[in-house]
Coordinates of C-alpha atoms and ligand atoms in Angstrom, one line a residue:
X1 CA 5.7 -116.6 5.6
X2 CA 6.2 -115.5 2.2
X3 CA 7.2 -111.8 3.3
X4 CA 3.7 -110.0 3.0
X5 CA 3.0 -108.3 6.5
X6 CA -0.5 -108.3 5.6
X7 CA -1.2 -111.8 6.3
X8 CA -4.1 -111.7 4.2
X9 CA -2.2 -110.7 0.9
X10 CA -0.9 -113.8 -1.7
X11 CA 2.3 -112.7 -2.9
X12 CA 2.7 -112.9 -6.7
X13 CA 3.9 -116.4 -8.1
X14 CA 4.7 -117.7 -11.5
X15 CA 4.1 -121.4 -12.5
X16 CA 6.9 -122.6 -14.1
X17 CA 6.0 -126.2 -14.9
X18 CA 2.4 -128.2 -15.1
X19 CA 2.1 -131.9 -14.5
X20 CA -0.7 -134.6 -15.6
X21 CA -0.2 -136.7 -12.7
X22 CA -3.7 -138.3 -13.5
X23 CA -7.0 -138.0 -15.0
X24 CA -8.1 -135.9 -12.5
X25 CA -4.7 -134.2 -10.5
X26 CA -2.4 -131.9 -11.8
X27 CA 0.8 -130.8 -10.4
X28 CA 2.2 -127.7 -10.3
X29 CA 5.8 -126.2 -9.8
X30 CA 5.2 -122.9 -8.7
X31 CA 8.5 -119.7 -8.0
X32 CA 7.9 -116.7 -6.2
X33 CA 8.1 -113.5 -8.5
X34 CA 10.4 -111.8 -5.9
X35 CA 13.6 -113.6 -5.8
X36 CA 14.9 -112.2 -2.6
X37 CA 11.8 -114.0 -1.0
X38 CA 11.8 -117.0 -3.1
X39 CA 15.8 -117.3 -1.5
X40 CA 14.3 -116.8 1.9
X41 CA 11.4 -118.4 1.4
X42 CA 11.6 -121.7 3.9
X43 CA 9.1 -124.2 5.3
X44 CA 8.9 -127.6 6.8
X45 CA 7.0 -131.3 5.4
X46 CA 4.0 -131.1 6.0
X47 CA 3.3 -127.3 5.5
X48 CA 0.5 -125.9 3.4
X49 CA -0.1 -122.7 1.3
X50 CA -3.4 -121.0 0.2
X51 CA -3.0 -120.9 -3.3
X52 CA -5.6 -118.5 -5.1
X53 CA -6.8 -117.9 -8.6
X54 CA -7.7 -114.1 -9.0
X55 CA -11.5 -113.7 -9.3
X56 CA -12.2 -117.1 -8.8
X57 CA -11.2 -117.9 -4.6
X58 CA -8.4 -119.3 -2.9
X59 CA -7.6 -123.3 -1.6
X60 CA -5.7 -125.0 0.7
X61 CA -2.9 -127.8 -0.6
X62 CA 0.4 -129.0 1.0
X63 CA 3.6 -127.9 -0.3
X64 CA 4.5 -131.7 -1.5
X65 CA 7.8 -130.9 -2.8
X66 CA 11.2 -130.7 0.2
X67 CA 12.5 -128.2 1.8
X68 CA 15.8 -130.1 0.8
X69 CA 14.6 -129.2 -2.9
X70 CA 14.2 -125.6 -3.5
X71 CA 13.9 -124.5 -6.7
X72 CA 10.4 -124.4 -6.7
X73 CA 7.4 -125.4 -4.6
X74 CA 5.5 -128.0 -6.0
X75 CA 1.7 -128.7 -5.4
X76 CA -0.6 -131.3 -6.5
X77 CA -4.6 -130.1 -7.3
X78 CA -7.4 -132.6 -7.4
X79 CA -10.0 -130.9 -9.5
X80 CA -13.0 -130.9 -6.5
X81 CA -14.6 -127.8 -7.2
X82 CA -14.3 -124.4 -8.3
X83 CA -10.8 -123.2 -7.6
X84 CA -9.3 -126.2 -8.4
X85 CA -11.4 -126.2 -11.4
X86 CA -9.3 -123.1 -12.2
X87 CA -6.0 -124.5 -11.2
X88 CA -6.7 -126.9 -13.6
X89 CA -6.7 -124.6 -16.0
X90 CA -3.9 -122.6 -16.0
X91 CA -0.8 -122.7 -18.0
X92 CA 2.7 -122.7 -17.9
X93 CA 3.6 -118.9 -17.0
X94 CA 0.5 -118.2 -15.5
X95 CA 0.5 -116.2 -12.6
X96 CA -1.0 -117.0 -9.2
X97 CA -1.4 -116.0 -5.5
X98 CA 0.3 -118.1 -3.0
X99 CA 0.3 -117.5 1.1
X100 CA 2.2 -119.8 2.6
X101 CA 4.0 -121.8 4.8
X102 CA 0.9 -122.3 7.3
X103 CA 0.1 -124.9 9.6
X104 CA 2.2 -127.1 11.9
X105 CA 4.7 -130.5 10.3
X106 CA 5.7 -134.0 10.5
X107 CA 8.0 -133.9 13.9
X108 CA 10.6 -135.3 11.4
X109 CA 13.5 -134.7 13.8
X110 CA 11.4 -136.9 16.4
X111 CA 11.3 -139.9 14.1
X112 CA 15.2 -139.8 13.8
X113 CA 16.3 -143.8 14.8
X114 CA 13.2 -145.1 14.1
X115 CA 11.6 -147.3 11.1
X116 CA 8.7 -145.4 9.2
X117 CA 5.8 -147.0 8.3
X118 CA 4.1 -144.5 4.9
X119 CA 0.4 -145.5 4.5
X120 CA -1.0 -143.7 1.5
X121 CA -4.0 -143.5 -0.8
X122 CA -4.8 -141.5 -4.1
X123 CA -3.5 -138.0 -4.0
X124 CA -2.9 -138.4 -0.3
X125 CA 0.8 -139.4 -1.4
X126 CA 1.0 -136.1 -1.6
X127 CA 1.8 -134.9 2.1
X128 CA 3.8 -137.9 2.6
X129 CA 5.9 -137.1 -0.4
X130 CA 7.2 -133.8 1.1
X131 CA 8.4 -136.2 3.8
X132 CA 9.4 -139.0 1.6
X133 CA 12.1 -137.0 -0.2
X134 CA 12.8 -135.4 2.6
X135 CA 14.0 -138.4 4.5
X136 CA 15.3 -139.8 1.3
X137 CA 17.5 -136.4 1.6
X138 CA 18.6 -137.2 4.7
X139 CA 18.5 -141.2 4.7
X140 CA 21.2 -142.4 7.1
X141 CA 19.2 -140.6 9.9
X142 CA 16.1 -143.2 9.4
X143 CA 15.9 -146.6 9.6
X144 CA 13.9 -149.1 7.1
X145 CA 11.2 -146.9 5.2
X146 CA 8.2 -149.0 3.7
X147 CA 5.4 -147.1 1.5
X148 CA 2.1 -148.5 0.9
X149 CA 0.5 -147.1 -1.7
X150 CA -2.7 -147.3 -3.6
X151 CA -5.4 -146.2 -5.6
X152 CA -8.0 -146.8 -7.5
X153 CA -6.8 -147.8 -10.7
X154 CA -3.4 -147.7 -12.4
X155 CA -3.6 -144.5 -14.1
X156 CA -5.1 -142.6 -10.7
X157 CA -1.7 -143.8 -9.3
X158 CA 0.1 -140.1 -8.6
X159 CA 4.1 -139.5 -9.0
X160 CA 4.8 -141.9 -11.5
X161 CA 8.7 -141.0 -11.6
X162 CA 9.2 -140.7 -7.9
X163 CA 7.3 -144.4 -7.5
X164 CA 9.4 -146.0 -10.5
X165 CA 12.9 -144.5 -8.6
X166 CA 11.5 -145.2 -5.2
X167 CA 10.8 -149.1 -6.7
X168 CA 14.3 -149.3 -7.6
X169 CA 16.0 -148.2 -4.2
X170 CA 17.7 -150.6 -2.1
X171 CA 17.0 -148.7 0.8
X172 CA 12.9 -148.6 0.2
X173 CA 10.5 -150.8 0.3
X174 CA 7.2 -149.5 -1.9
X175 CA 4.3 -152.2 -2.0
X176 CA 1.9 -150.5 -4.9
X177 CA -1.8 -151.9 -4.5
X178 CA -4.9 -151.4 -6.7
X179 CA -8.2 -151.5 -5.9
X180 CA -9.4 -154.2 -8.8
X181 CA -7.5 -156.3 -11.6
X182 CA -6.3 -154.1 -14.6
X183 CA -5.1 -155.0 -17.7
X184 CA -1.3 -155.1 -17.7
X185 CA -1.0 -154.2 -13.7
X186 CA 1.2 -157.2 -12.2
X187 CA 1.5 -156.1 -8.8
X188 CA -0.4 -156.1 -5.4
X189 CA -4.5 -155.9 -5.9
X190 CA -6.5 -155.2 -3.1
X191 CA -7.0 -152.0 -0.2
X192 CA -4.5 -150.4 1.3
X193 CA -5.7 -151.2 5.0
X194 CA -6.0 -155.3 3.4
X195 CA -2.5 -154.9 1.9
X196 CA -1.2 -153.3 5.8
X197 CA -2.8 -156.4 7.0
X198 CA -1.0 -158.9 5.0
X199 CA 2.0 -157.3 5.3
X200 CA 1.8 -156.9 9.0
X201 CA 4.4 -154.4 9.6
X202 CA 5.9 -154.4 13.4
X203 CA 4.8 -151.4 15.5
X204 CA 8.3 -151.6 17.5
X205 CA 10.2 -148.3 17.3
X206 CA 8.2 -147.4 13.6
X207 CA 6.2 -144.5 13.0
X208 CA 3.0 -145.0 11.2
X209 CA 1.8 -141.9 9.0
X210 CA -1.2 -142.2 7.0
X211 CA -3.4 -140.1 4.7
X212 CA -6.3 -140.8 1.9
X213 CA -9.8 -140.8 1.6
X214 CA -11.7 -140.5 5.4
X215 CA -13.2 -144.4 4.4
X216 CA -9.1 -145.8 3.7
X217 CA -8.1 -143.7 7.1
X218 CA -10.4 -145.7 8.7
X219 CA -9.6 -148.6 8.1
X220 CA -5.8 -148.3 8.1
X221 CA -6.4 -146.9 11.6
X222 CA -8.1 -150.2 13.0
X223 CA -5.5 -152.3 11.5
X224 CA -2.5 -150.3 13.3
X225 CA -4.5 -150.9 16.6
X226 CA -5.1 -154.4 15.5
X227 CA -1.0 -154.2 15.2
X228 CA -0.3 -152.8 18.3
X229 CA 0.4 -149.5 16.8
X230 CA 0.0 -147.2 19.7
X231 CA -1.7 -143.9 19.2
X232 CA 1.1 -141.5 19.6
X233 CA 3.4 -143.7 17.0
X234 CA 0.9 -143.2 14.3
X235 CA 0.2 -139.5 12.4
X236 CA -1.8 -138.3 9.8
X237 CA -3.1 -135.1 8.2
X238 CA -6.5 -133.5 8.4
X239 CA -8.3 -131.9 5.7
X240 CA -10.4 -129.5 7.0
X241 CA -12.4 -126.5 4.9
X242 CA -9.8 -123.4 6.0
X243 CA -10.5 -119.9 5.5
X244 CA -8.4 -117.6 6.9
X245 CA -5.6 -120.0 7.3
X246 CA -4.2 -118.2 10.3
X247 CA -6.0 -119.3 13.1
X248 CA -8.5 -116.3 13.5
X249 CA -11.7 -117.1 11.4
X250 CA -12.4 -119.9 13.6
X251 CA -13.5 -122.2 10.1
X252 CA -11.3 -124.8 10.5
X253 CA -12.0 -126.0 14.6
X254 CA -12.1 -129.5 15.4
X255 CA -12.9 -129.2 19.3
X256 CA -11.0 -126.3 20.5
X257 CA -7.7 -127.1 17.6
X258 CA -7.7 -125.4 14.8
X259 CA -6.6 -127.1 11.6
X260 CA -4.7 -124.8 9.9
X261 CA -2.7 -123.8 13.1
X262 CA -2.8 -127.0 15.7
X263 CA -2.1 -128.8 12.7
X264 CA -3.1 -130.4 9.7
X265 CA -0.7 -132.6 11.4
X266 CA -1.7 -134.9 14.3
X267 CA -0.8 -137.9 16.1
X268 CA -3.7 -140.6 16.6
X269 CA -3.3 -139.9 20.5
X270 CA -3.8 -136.1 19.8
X271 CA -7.1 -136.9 18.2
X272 CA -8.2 -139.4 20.6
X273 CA -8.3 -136.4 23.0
X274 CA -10.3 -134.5 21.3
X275 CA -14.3 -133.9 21.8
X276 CA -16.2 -136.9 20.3
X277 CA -18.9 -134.7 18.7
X278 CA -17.3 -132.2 17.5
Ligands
FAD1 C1 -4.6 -128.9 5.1 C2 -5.2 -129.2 3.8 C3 -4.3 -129.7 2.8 C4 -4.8 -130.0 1.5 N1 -4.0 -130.5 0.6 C5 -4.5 -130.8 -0.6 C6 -3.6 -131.2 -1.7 O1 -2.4 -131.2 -1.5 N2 -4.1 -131.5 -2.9 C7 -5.5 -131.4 -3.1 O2 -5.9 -131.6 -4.2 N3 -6.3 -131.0 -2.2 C8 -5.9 -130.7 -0.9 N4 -6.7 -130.2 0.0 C9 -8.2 -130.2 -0.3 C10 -8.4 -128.9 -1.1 O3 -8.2 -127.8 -0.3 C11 -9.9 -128.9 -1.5 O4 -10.1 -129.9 -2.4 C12 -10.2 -127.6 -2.2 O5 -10.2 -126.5 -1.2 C13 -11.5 -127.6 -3.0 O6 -11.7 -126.3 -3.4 P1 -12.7 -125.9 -4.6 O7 -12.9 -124.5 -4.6 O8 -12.2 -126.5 -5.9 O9 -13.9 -126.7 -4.2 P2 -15.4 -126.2 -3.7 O10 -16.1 -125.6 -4.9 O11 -15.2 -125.3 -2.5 O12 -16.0 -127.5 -3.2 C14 -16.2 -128.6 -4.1 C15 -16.6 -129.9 -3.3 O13 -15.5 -130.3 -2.5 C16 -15.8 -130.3 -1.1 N5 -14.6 -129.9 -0.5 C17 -14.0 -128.7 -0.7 N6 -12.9 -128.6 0.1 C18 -12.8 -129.7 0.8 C19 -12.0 -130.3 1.8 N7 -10.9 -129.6 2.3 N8 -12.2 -131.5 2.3 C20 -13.3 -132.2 1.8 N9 -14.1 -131.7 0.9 C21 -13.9 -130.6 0.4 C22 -17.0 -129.3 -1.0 O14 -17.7 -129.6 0.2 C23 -17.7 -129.5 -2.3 O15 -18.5 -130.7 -2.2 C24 -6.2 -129.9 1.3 C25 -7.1 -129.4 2.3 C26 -6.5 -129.0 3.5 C27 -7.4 -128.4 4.5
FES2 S1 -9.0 -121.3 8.7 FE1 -9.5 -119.6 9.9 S2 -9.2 -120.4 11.9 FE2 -8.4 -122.0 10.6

């Protein structure tokens, strides 16, 4: 945790840098005011924090930069409502609340041997980026990495420098997809779960992780089955309305897991098992 013993309490952070990752998300590099705890702070891919905005509320977004990368935490906002509304308008300097890390992580050290499979679309790059960079910090412990990516147009495409570097990388394979033609765009056009399709990616020793809009994870997850992706290979994240944060308000329950504490991460197989109703 960030230090605080009151659970509860954001502990004061400063942003230090704000990007305009696309017409609608904004990313933010965000330090710890305390330095000590900053030093100590540590977390894992696929962690979250509750960022807040004083007077306005507090919301839920992974921690999208490594834990291999520490010189600040970097979140991604997609203005939906209120507090990210707010987020969005904030400035360099600014100061916010930040409780974090919550939630459980990509079993990275699980996936060690194996090919991954990164199934992304719009800003839901950004929990697979955490991991992205992470293995990309550690590569010789994976073997091939392929990233499909999409989103709706060009410009709504998020991490423009990481996508151009990740393009160039021997050791990567990115396929970028949009949803129609757009002038000057020369690549893939189609949706992500069309573009898994025609690539047909093997489901032997690969992970699968996957994370968009509800309507792309869908879709993505029928053509893993259709690939004989079996249900404990393939992961993704839930987004779930979370409160507390902590695994006492009850909020965020899918069944009898709890979002922010059972996951947001999950394996296809750990879903399956869950109520069908709930
Ligand atoms: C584990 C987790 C990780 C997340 N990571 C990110 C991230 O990295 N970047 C990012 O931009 N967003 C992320 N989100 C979603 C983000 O928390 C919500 O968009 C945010 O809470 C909206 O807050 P708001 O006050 O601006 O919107 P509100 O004013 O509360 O709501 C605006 C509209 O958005 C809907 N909404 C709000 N929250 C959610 C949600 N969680 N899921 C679906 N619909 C919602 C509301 O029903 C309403 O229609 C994450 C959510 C979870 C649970
Ligand atoms: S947000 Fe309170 S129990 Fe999950």
């Amino acid at each position: 945790m960030t230090g605080n013993e009151n659970p509860y309490l954001p502990e004061l952070a400063t942003v230090t840098k704000v990007i305009e990752e696309t017409p609608n998300i904004k990313s933010f590099q965000v330090v710890l005011n305390d330095p000590e705890k900053m030093k100590n702070f540590r977390f894992e891919p696929g962690q979250v924090g509750q960022l807040s905005i004083f007077g306005v509320g507090e919301s839920t977004f992974v921690i999208n930069s490594p834990p291999t990368r520490m010189e600040y935490l970097n979140f991604s906002v997609m203005k939906a409502g209120e507090v990210t509304a707010a987020l969005h308008g904030i400035y360099e300097g600014d100061q916010i609340g930040v409780r974090a890390p919550l939630g459980n992580w990509f079993p990275y050290e699980d996936m060690k041997g194996k090919n991954i499979l990164f199934i992304g679309g719009g800003i839901g790059l950004a929990p697979l980026r955490t991991l992205i960079l992470y293995m990309l910090d550690n590569r010789a412990d994976y073997k091939d990495i392929t990233i499909i990516y999409g989103s709706r147009t060009p410009p709504d495409l998020c991490y423009k420098d990481d996508l151009k570097e990740w393009e160039q990388r021997s050791d990567v394979n990115l396929i970028l997809t949009v949803d129609n033609e757009y002038p000057g765009w020369e690549k893939r056009i189609g949706f992500v779960p069309t573009v898994l399709k025609e690539e047909a990616p093997k489901w032997f020793e690969t992970i699968a992780i996957t994370c968009g809009p509800p309507i792309m994870i869908k879709f993505v997850l029928e053509g893993l089955a259709q690939l004989n992706f079996p249900p404990e290979s393939i992961l993704t994240t839930l987004e779930a309305r979370m409160k507390c944060g902590i695994g006492l308000c009850g909020r965020c329950n899918l069944g009898h897991k709890y979002v922010c504490k059972d996951g947001p991460v999950f394996t296809l197989k750990q879903l399956k098992e869950l109520p069908s109703d709930e």
